[in-house]
mmCIF file of C-alpha atoms in Angstrom:
data_model
loop_
_atom_site.group_PDB
_atom_site.id
_atom_site.type_symbol
_atom_site.label_atom_id
_atom_site.label_comp_id
_atom_site.label_asym_id
_atom_site.label_seq_id
_atom_site.Cartn_x
_atom_site.Cartn_y
_atom_site.Cartn_z
ATOM 1 C CA MET A 400 41.950 -14.638 -75.660
ATOM 2 C CA GLU A 401 40.934 -12.521 -78.618
ATOM 3 C CA PRO A 402 43.471 -9.966 -79.883
ATOM 4 C CA MET A 403 40.906 -7.205 -79.433
ATOM 5 C CA ASP A 404 40.568 -8.147 -75.770
ATOM 6 C CA ILE A 405 44.280 -7.617 -75.290
ATOM 7 C CA VAL A 406 44.140 -4.219 -77.009
ATOM 8 C CA GLY A 407 41.145 -3.258 -74.899
ATOM 9 C CA LYS A 408 42.839 -4.366 -71.701
ATOM 10 C CA SER A 409 46.043 -2.432 -72.394
ATOM 11 C CA LYS A 410 44.017 0.747 -72.882
ATOM 12 C CA GLU A 411 42.118 0.101 -69.652
ATOM 13 C CA ASP A 412 45.366 -0.082 -67.682
ATOM 14 C CA VAL A 413 46.424 3.409 -68.674
ATOM 15 C CA SER A 414 44.260 5.610 -66.563
ATOM 16 C CA LEU A 415 44.457 8.286 -63.878
ATOM 17 C CA PRO A 416 44.355 7.558 -60.151
ATOM 18 C CA LYS A 417 40.738 7.714 -59.063
ATOM 19 C CA ALA A 418 41.455 8.873 -55.524
ATOM 20 C CA THR A 419 43.406 11.917 -56.734
ATOM 21 C CA MET A 420 40.747 12.697 -59.325
ATOM 22 C CA PHE A 421 37.995 12.416 -56.728
ATOM 23 C CA LYS A 422 39.789 14.863 -54.417
ATOM 24 C CA ILE A 423 40.195 17.387 -57.232
ATOM 25 C CA ILE A 424 36.525 17.048 -58.190
ATOM 26 C CA LYS A 425 35.296 17.303 -54.593
ATOM 27 C CA GLU A 426 37.184 20.557 -54.071
ATOM 28 C CA MET A 427 35.500 22.126 -57.063
ATOM 29 C CA LEU A 428 32.015 21.500 -55.707
ATOM 30 C CA PRO A 429 30.172 22.778 -52.631
ATOM 31 C CA PRO A 430 30.811 20.555 -49.608
ATOM 32 C CA ASP A 431 27.285 19.150 -49.437
ATOM 33 C CA VAL A 432 27.255 17.935 -53.036
ATOM 34 C CA ARG A 433 27.840 14.237 -53.518
ATOM 35 C CA VAL A 434 29.299 12.532 -56.545
ATOM 36 C CA ALA A 435 28.122 9.032 -57.393
ATOM 37 C CA ARG A 436 30.918 6.494 -57.757
ATOM 38 C CA ASP A 437 30.157 5.681 -61.376
ATOM 39 C CA THR A 438 30.058 9.404 -62.100
ATOM 40 C CA GLN A 439 33.625 9.750 -60.813
ATOM 41 C CA ASP A 440 34.661 6.885 -63.084
ATOM 42 C CA LEU A 441 33.041 8.608 -66.033
ATOM 43 C CA LEU A 442 34.877 11.852 -65.281
ATOM 44 C CA VAL A 443 38.170 9.952 -65.186
ATOM 45 C CA GLU A 444 37.375 8.399 -68.573
ATOM 46 C CA CYS A 445 36.531 11.841 -69.958
ATOM 47 C CA CYS A 446 39.860 13.164 -68.716
ATOM 48 C CA VAL A 447 41.772 10.314 -70.350
ATOM 49 C CA GLU A 448 39.940 10.991 -73.633
ATOM 50 C CA PHE A 449 40.887 14.633 -73.305
ATOM 51 C CA ILE A 450 44.562 13.722 -72.903
ATOM 52 C CA ASN A 451 44.311 11.426 -75.946
ATOM 53 C CA LEU A 452 42.770 14.178 -78.028
ATOM 54 C CA LEU A 453 45.216 16.829 -76.879
ATOM 55 C CA SER A 454 48.171 14.466 -77.397
ATOM 56 C CA SER A 455 47.128 13.677 -80.961
ATOM 57 C CA GLU A 456 46.712 17.332 -81.799
ATOM 58 C CA ALA A 457 49.980 18.335 -80.100
ATOM 59 C CA ASN A 458 51.690 15.563 -82.079
ATOM 60 C CA GLU A 459 50.247 17.035 -85.292
ATOM 61 C CA VAL A 460 51.392 20.535 -84.372
ATOM 62 C CA CYS A 461 54.861 19.152 -83.638
ATOM 63 C CA ASN A 462 54.902 17.371 -87.035
ATOM 64 C CA ARG A 463 53.897 20.515 -88.878
ATOM 65 C CA GLU A 464 56.773 22.388 -87.271
ATOM 66 C CA ASP A 465 59.207 19.583 -88.158
ATOM 67 C CA LYS A 466 60.215 19.175 -84.538
ATOM 68 C CA ARG A 467 61.083 15.863 -82.869
ATOM 69 C CA THR A 468 59.909 16.547 -79.367
ATOM 70 C CA ILE A 469 56.489 17.657 -78.164
ATOM 71 C CA ALA A 470 57.114 20.873 -76.279
ATOM 72 C CA PRO A 471 54.733 22.919 -74.090
ATOM 73 C CA GLU A 472 54.319 25.408 -76.945
ATOM 74 C CA HIS A 473 52.881 22.632 -79.136
ATOM 75 C CA VAL A 474 50.408 21.699 -76.416
ATOM 76 C CA LEU A 475 49.278 25.325 -76.087
ATOM 77 C CA LYS A 476 48.785 25.558 -79.833
ATOM 78 C CA ALA A 477 46.811 22.303 -79.760
ATOM 79 C CA LEU A 478 44.525 23.736 -77.069
ATOM 80 C CA GLU A 479 43.765 26.685 -79.323
ATOM 81 C CA VAL A 480 43.086 24.494 -82.344
ATOM 82 C CA LEU A 481 40.711 22.252 -80.385
ATOM 83 C CA GLY A 482 38.699 25.172 -79.061
ATOM 84 C CA PHE A 483 40.130 25.257 -75.551
ATOM 85 C CA GLY A 484 41.782 28.625 -76.090
ATOM 86 C CA GLU A 485 40.466 29.997 -72.815
ATOM 87 C CA TYR A 486 42.661 27.483 -70.974
ATOM 88 C CA ILE A 487 45.857 28.822 -72.544
ATOM 89 C CA GLU A 488 46.373 31.782 -70.229
ATOM 90 C CA ASP A 489 45.979 29.773 -67.004
ATOM 91 C CA VAL A 490 48.047 26.879 -68.298
ATOM 92 C CA TYR A 491 50.848 29.157 -69.458
ATOM 93 C CA SER A 492 51.037 31.118 -66.207
ATOM 94 C CA ALA A 493 51.094 27.882 -64.185
ATOM 95 C CA TYR A 494 53.891 26.581 -66.398
ATOM 96 C CA GLU A 495 55.879 29.813 -66.014
ATOM 97 C CA GLN A 496 55.468 29.738 -62.251
ATOM 98 C CA HIS A 497 56.652 26.142 -62.105
ATOM 99 C CA LYS A 498 59.737 27.073 -64.122
ATOM 100 C CA LEU A 499 60.528 29.847 -61.652
ATOM 101 C CA GLU A 500 60.116 27.489 -58.708
ATOM 102 C CA THR A 501 62.333 24.783 -60.163
ATOM 103 C CA LEU A 502 65.070 27.318 -60.949
ATOM 104 C CA ASP A 503 65.713 27.702 -57.215
ATOM 105 C CA SER A 504 66.856 24.122 -56.706
ATOM 106 C CA PRO A 505 70.214 23.503 -58.388
ATOM 107 C CA LYS A 506 70.808 20.149 -60.029
ATOM 108 C CA GLY A 507 72.974 17.621 -58.269
ATOM 109 C CA VAL A 508 72.052 18.679 -54.772
ATOM 110 C CA ARG A 509 70.501 15.711 -53.039
ATOM 111 C CA TYR A 510 70.937 16.644 -49.404
ATOM 112 C CA SER A 511 70.028 20.108 -48.200
ATOM 113 C CA GLY A 512 73.010 22.235 -47.340
ATOM 114 C CA VAL A 513 75.642 19.754 -48.541
ATOM 115 C CA GLU A 514 77.031 19.949 -52.042
ATOM 116 C CA MET A 515 78.375 16.509 -52.663
ATOM 117 C CA THR A 516 77.849 14.009 -55.440
ATOM 118 C CA GLU A 517 77.044 10.382 -54.691
ATOM 119 C CA GLU A 518 80.604 9.266 -55.410
ATOM 120 C CA GLU A 519 82.041 11.821 -53.018
ATOM 121 C CA ALA A 520 79.556 10.866 -50.351
ATOM 122 C CA ALA A 521 80.448 7.191 -50.758
ATOM 123 C CA ALA A 522 84.163 8.006 -50.536
ATOM 124 C CA GLU A 523 83.548 10.071 -47.437
ATOM 125 C CA GLN A 524 81.621 7.185 -45.899
ATOM 126 C CA GLN A 525 84.465 4.757 -46.592
ATOM 127 C CA ARG A 526 86.924 7.149 -44.973
ATOM 128 C CA MET A 527 84.777 7.342 -41.860
ATOM 129 C CA PHE A 528 84.481 3.551 -41.682
ATOM 130 C CA ALA A 529 88.282 3.281 -41.926
ATOM 131 C CA GLU A 530 88.702 5.770 -39.105
ATOM 132 C CA ALA A 531 86.237 3.877 -36.944
ATOM 133 C CA ARG A 532 88.019 0.595 -37.610
ATOM 134 C CA ALA A 533 91.302 2.245 -36.693
ATOM 135 C CA ARG A 534 89.871 3.376 -33.376
ATOM 136 C CA MET A 535 88.726 -0.168 -32.688
ATOM 137 C CA ASN A 536 92.256 -1.387 -33.385
ATOM 138 C CA ASN A 537 93.593 0.872 -30.653
ATOM 139 C CA GLY A 538 94.240 4.121 -32.303
ATOM 140 C CA VAL A 539 96.357 3.058 -35.242
ATOM 141 C CA ALA A 540 94.992 5.477 -37.798
ATOM 142 C CA PRO A 541 95.266 4.298 -41.404
ATOM 143 C CA GLN A 542 97.283 6.416 -43.739
ATOM 144 C CA LYS A 543 95.012 8.750 -45.564
ATOM 145 C CA GLU A 544 95.153 8.548 -49.327
ATOM 146 C CA PRO A 545 95.851 11.977 -50.700
ATOM 147 C CA GLU A 546 92.496 13.318 -51.832
ATOM 148 C CA PRO A 547 92.459 15.402 -54.973
ATOM 149 C CA ASP A 548 91.858 19.008 -54.156
ATOM 150 C CA ARG A 549 88.446 19.710 -55.655
ATOM 151 C CA GLY A 550 87.973 22.887 -53.746
ATOM 152 C CA PHE A 551 85.019 21.463 -51.809
ATOM 153 C CA ALA A 552 84.764 22.138 -48.149
ATOM 154 C CA VAL A 553 83.574 18.923 -46.565
ATOM 155 C CA PRO A 554 81.456 19.921 -43.611
ATOM 156 C CA ASP A 555 81.884 18.175 -40.310
ATOM 157 C CA ARG A 556 78.619 16.339 -39.800
ATOM 158 C CA GLY A 557 79.556 15.629 -36.221
ATOM 159 C CA PHE A 558 79.342 11.839 -36.482
ATOM 160 C CA ALA A 559 80.374 10.412 -33.170
ATOM 161 C CA VAL A 560 81.528 6.823 -33.330
ATOM 162 C CA PRO A 561 80.468 5.264 -30.046
ATOM 163 C CA ASP A 562 83.262 4.104 -27.787
ATOM 164 C CA ARG A 563 82.716 0.379 -27.412
ATOM 165 C CA GLY A 564 85.309 0.085 -24.660
ATOM 166 C CA PHE A 565 87.966 -1.839 -26.565
ATOM 167 C CA ASP A 566 91.204 -1.139 -24.826
ATOM 168 C CA GLY A 567 93.355 -3.860 -26.173
ATOM 169 C CA VAL A 568 91.925 -6.585 -23.990
ATOM 170 C CA ASN A 569 91.192 -9.796 -25.809
ATOM 171 C CA ALA A 570 87.427 -10.034 -26.083
ATOM 172 C CA ASP A 571 87.521 -13.802 -25.754
ATOM 173 C CA HIS A 572 89.176 -13.615 -22.422
ATOM 174 C CA VAL A 573 86.774 -14.565 -19.696
ATOM 175 C CA MET B 664 55.290 9.608 -49.195
ATOM 176 C CA ARG B 665 55.506 10.446 -52.871
ATOM 177 C CA GLN B 666 58.798 11.763 -54.185
ATOM 178 C CA ALA B 667 58.829 15.511 -54.728
ATOM 179 C CA GLY B 668 58.920 16.492 -58.367
ATOM 180 C CA VAL B 669 56.977 13.492 -59.622
ATOM 181 C CA TYR B 670 53.706 15.331 -59.232
ATOM 182 C CA SER B 671 53.064 18.589 -61.022
ATOM 183 C CA GLY B 672 51.956 20.365 -57.882
ATOM 184 C CA ILE B 673 50.422 23.124 -59.948
ATOM 185 C CA LEU B 674 46.910 23.070 -58.535
ATOM 186 C CA CYS B 675 46.732 24.092 -54.910
ATOM 187 C CA GLY B 676 43.337 23.208 -53.562
ATOM 188 C CA LYS B 677 41.855 24.135 -50.254
ATOM 189 C CA ASN B 678 43.373 21.105 -48.591
ATOM 190 C CA GLY B 679 46.779 21.394 -50.220
ATOM 191 C CA PRO B 680 48.137 20.452 -53.630
ATOM 192 C CA HIS B 681 46.269 17.648 -55.363
ATOM 193 C CA SER B 682 47.701 17.043 -58.784
ATOM 194 C CA LEU B 683 47.799 14.352 -61.399
ATOM 195 C CA PRO B 684 50.831 12.060 -61.614
ATOM 196 C CA LEU B 685 53.038 13.087 -64.527
ATOM 197 C CA SER B 686 54.186 9.534 -65.217
ATOM 198 C CA ARG B 687 50.609 8.409 -65.850
ATOM 199 C CA ILE B 688 49.933 11.377 -68.082
ATOM 200 C CA LYS B 689 53.048 10.550 -70.066
ATOM 201 C CA LYS B 690 51.878 6.933 -70.409
ATOM 202 C CA ILE B 691 48.494 8.003 -71.713
ATOM 203 C CA MET B 692 50.182 10.364 -74.154
ATOM 204 C CA LYS B 693 52.361 7.552 -75.509
ATOM 205 C CA HIS B 694 49.286 5.320 -75.893
ATOM 206 C CA SER B 695 47.267 7.997 -77.647
ATOM 207 C CA GLY B 696 48.604 7.161 -81.097
ATOM 208 C CA GLU B 697 51.019 4.977 -83.036
ATOM 209 C CA ASP B 698 53.410 7.687 -84.120
ATOM 210 C CA VAL B 699 53.770 9.769 -80.968
ATOM 211 C CA LYS B 700 56.970 11.777 -80.870
ATOM 212 C CA MET B 701 59.264 12.210 -77.901
ATOM 213 C CA ILE B 702 57.748 14.193 -75.064
ATOM 214 C CA SER B 703 59.635 16.981 -73.352
ATOM 215 C CA CYS B 704 59.746 16.846 -69.572
ATOM 216 C CA GLU B 705 57.630 19.992 -69.289
ATOM 217 C CA ALA B 706 54.829 18.783 -71.573
ATOM 218 C CA PRO B 707 53.141 16.537 -68.933
ATOM 219 C CA LEU B 708 53.097 19.537 -66.580
ATOM 220 C CA VAL B 709 51.159 21.552 -69.107
ATOM 221 C CA PHE B 710 48.855 18.591 -69.712
ATOM 222 C CA SER B 711 48.212 18.258 -65.994
ATOM 223 C CA LYS B 712 47.021 21.848 -65.692
ATOM 224 C CA ALA B 713 44.945 21.586 -68.861
ATOM 225 C CA CYS B 714 43.297 18.414 -67.479
ATOM 226 C CA GLU B 715 42.431 20.130 -64.240
ATOM 227 C CA LEU B 716 40.814 23.020 -66.118
ATOM 228 C CA PHE B 717 38.947 20.558 -68.321
ATOM 229 C CA ILE B 718 37.645 18.575 -65.353
ATOM 230 C CA GLU B 719 36.660 21.806 -63.633
ATOM 231 C CA GLU B 720 34.651 22.994 -66.614
ATOM 232 C CA LEU B 721 32.967 19.646 -67.160
ATOM 233 C CA THR B 722 32.173 19.220 -63.470
ATOM 234 C CA MET B 723 30.744 22.718 -63.078
ATOM 235 C CA ARG B 724 28.586 22.371 -66.176
ATOM 236 C CA ALA B 725 27.330 19.008 -64.948
ATOM 237 C CA TYR B 726 26.696 20.478 -61.515
ATOM 238 C CA LYS B 727 24.465 23.167 -63.026
ATOM 239 C CA VAL B 728 22.339 20.395 -64.492
ATOM 240 C CA THR B 729 22.203 18.730 -61.069
ATOM 241 C CA VAL B 730 21.021 21.969 -59.464
ATOM 242 C CA GLN B 731 18.385 22.474 -62.178
ATOM 243 C CA GLY B 732 17.079 19.017 -61.332
ATOM 244 C CA LYS B 733 16.936 20.050 -57.674
ATOM 245 C CA ARG B 734 19.312 17.265 -56.662
ATOM 246 C CA ARG B 735 22.465 17.200 -54.541
ATOM 247 C CA THR B 736 24.153 14.205 -56.125
ATOM 248 C CA LEU B 737 25.994 14.488 -59.427
ATOM 249 C CA GLN B 738 24.881 11.711 -61.752
ATOM 250 C CA ARG B 739 26.258 10.333 -65.024
ATOM 251 C CA GLU B 740 23.280 11.766 -66.878
ATOM 252 C CA ASP B 741 24.241 15.240 -65.702
ATOM 253 C CA ILE B 742 27.674 14.807 -67.276
ATOM 254 C CA ALA B 743 26.087 13.482 -70.458
ATOM 255 C CA THR B 744 23.816 16.514 -70.622
ATOM 256 C CA ALA B 745 26.729 18.893 -70.088
ATOM 257 C CA ILE B 746 28.737 17.179 -72.833
ATOM 258 C CA SER B 747 25.852 17.296 -75.314
ATOM 259 C CA ALA B 748 25.255 20.971 -74.624
ATOM 260 C CA THR B 749 28.896 22.044 -75.144
ATOM 261 C CA ASP B 750 30.451 22.138 -78.607
ATOM 262 C CA VAL B 751 34.050 21.630 -77.514
ATOM 263 C CA PHE B 752 33.047 18.446 -75.691
ATOM 264 C CA ASP B 753 31.816 16.784 -78.884
ATOM 265 C CA PHE B 754 34.786 14.421 -78.822
ATOM 266 C CA LEU B 755 33.231 12.806 -75.745
ATOM 267 C CA LEU B 756 29.827 12.123 -77.307
ATOM 268 C CA GLU B 757 30.760 8.723 -78.628
ATOM 269 C CA MET B 758 32.203 7.655 -75.328
ATOM 270 C CA ILE B 759 29.290 8.672 -73.161
ATOM 271 C CA SER B 760 26.677 7.289 -75.510
ATOM 272 C CA ALA B 761 28.305 3.913 -74.988
ATOM 273 C CA SER B 762 28.286 4.178 -71.193
ATOM 274 C CA VAL B 763 25.185 6.216 -70.342
ATOM 275 C CA ALA B 764 21.603 5.154 -71.178
ATOM 276 C CA THR B 765 21.045 5.880 -74.870
ATOM 277 C CA THR B 766 17.547 7.231 -74.369
ATOM 278 C CA ALA B 767 18.715 10.010 -72.060
ATOM 279 C CA THR B 768 21.341 11.131 -74.592
ATOM 280 C CA ASP B 769 18.850 11.048 -77.448
ATOM 281 C CA ASP B 770 16.391 13.197 -75.542
ATOM 282 C CA VAL B 771 19.035 15.793 -74.845
ATOM 283 C CA ARG B 772 20.207 15.829 -78.478
ATOM 284 C CA ALA B 773 16.653 16.323 -79.721
ATOM 285 C CA ALA B 774 16.147 19.192 -77.306
ATOM 286 C CA ALA B 775 19.447 20.816 -78.358
ATOM 287 C CA LYS B 776 18.573 20.519 -82.063
ATOM 288 C CA SER B 777 15.141 22.023 -81.686
ATOM 289 C CA ALA B 778 16.537 24.958 -79.690
#
């Protein structure tokens, strides 16, 4: 395999999902307009080229400002430099709106309504398993390890451990 | 079911949000050059919206060509014509001349020059 083939193939792999692109394109056009399959492919290629161009320019803008990370501001500046200044307003307002929307969801909350980290959830699960085992062994509840007071109120999720009918009778007894 | 937050979700079409995957955009960005810096987590979002606007402009310009030709199917040549007729799309000229019939592109260029 020629080295150039490998380079070409790696570039081919990095593309945008055609189905998503096709949906976006279809919604822009009147419903009775059809788009040939190879035309969709060409539009995807154009979009990838656009990202390449914008990335390169944003990288340059970032370099000129002596920054290490490409930020949205660099991308907006790149749009202006490349002649896509009319996009800036829409892009910026969409970005601002997204920031507002993501501000509502606090970090670390994985389950709605319950503020618990993964470690706490795992510990809680282990405690429930221990309680269930204790019920199976005829009500001898294990001694609870003193939990550090973190000030969290652990809500009662209402887990009901089904009563399997063990009442001390040896299960092997026939 | 895709995980929430992975997609930009900025564009809300008629049938609900259709948006480009941020991970793919980030990949393309990293492949765009040899010395690409680190990318902030918000940058792909901005790229996604810019891409959608770009595709919209290119598609609508190509569609006008389709309508002028009294057709209802968007063809590659329509895109080529739209690219040739728009200055900001010059970066695509090399790409389309490689994929679309050269004669069609040459005709359009000659017409644009004589205008």
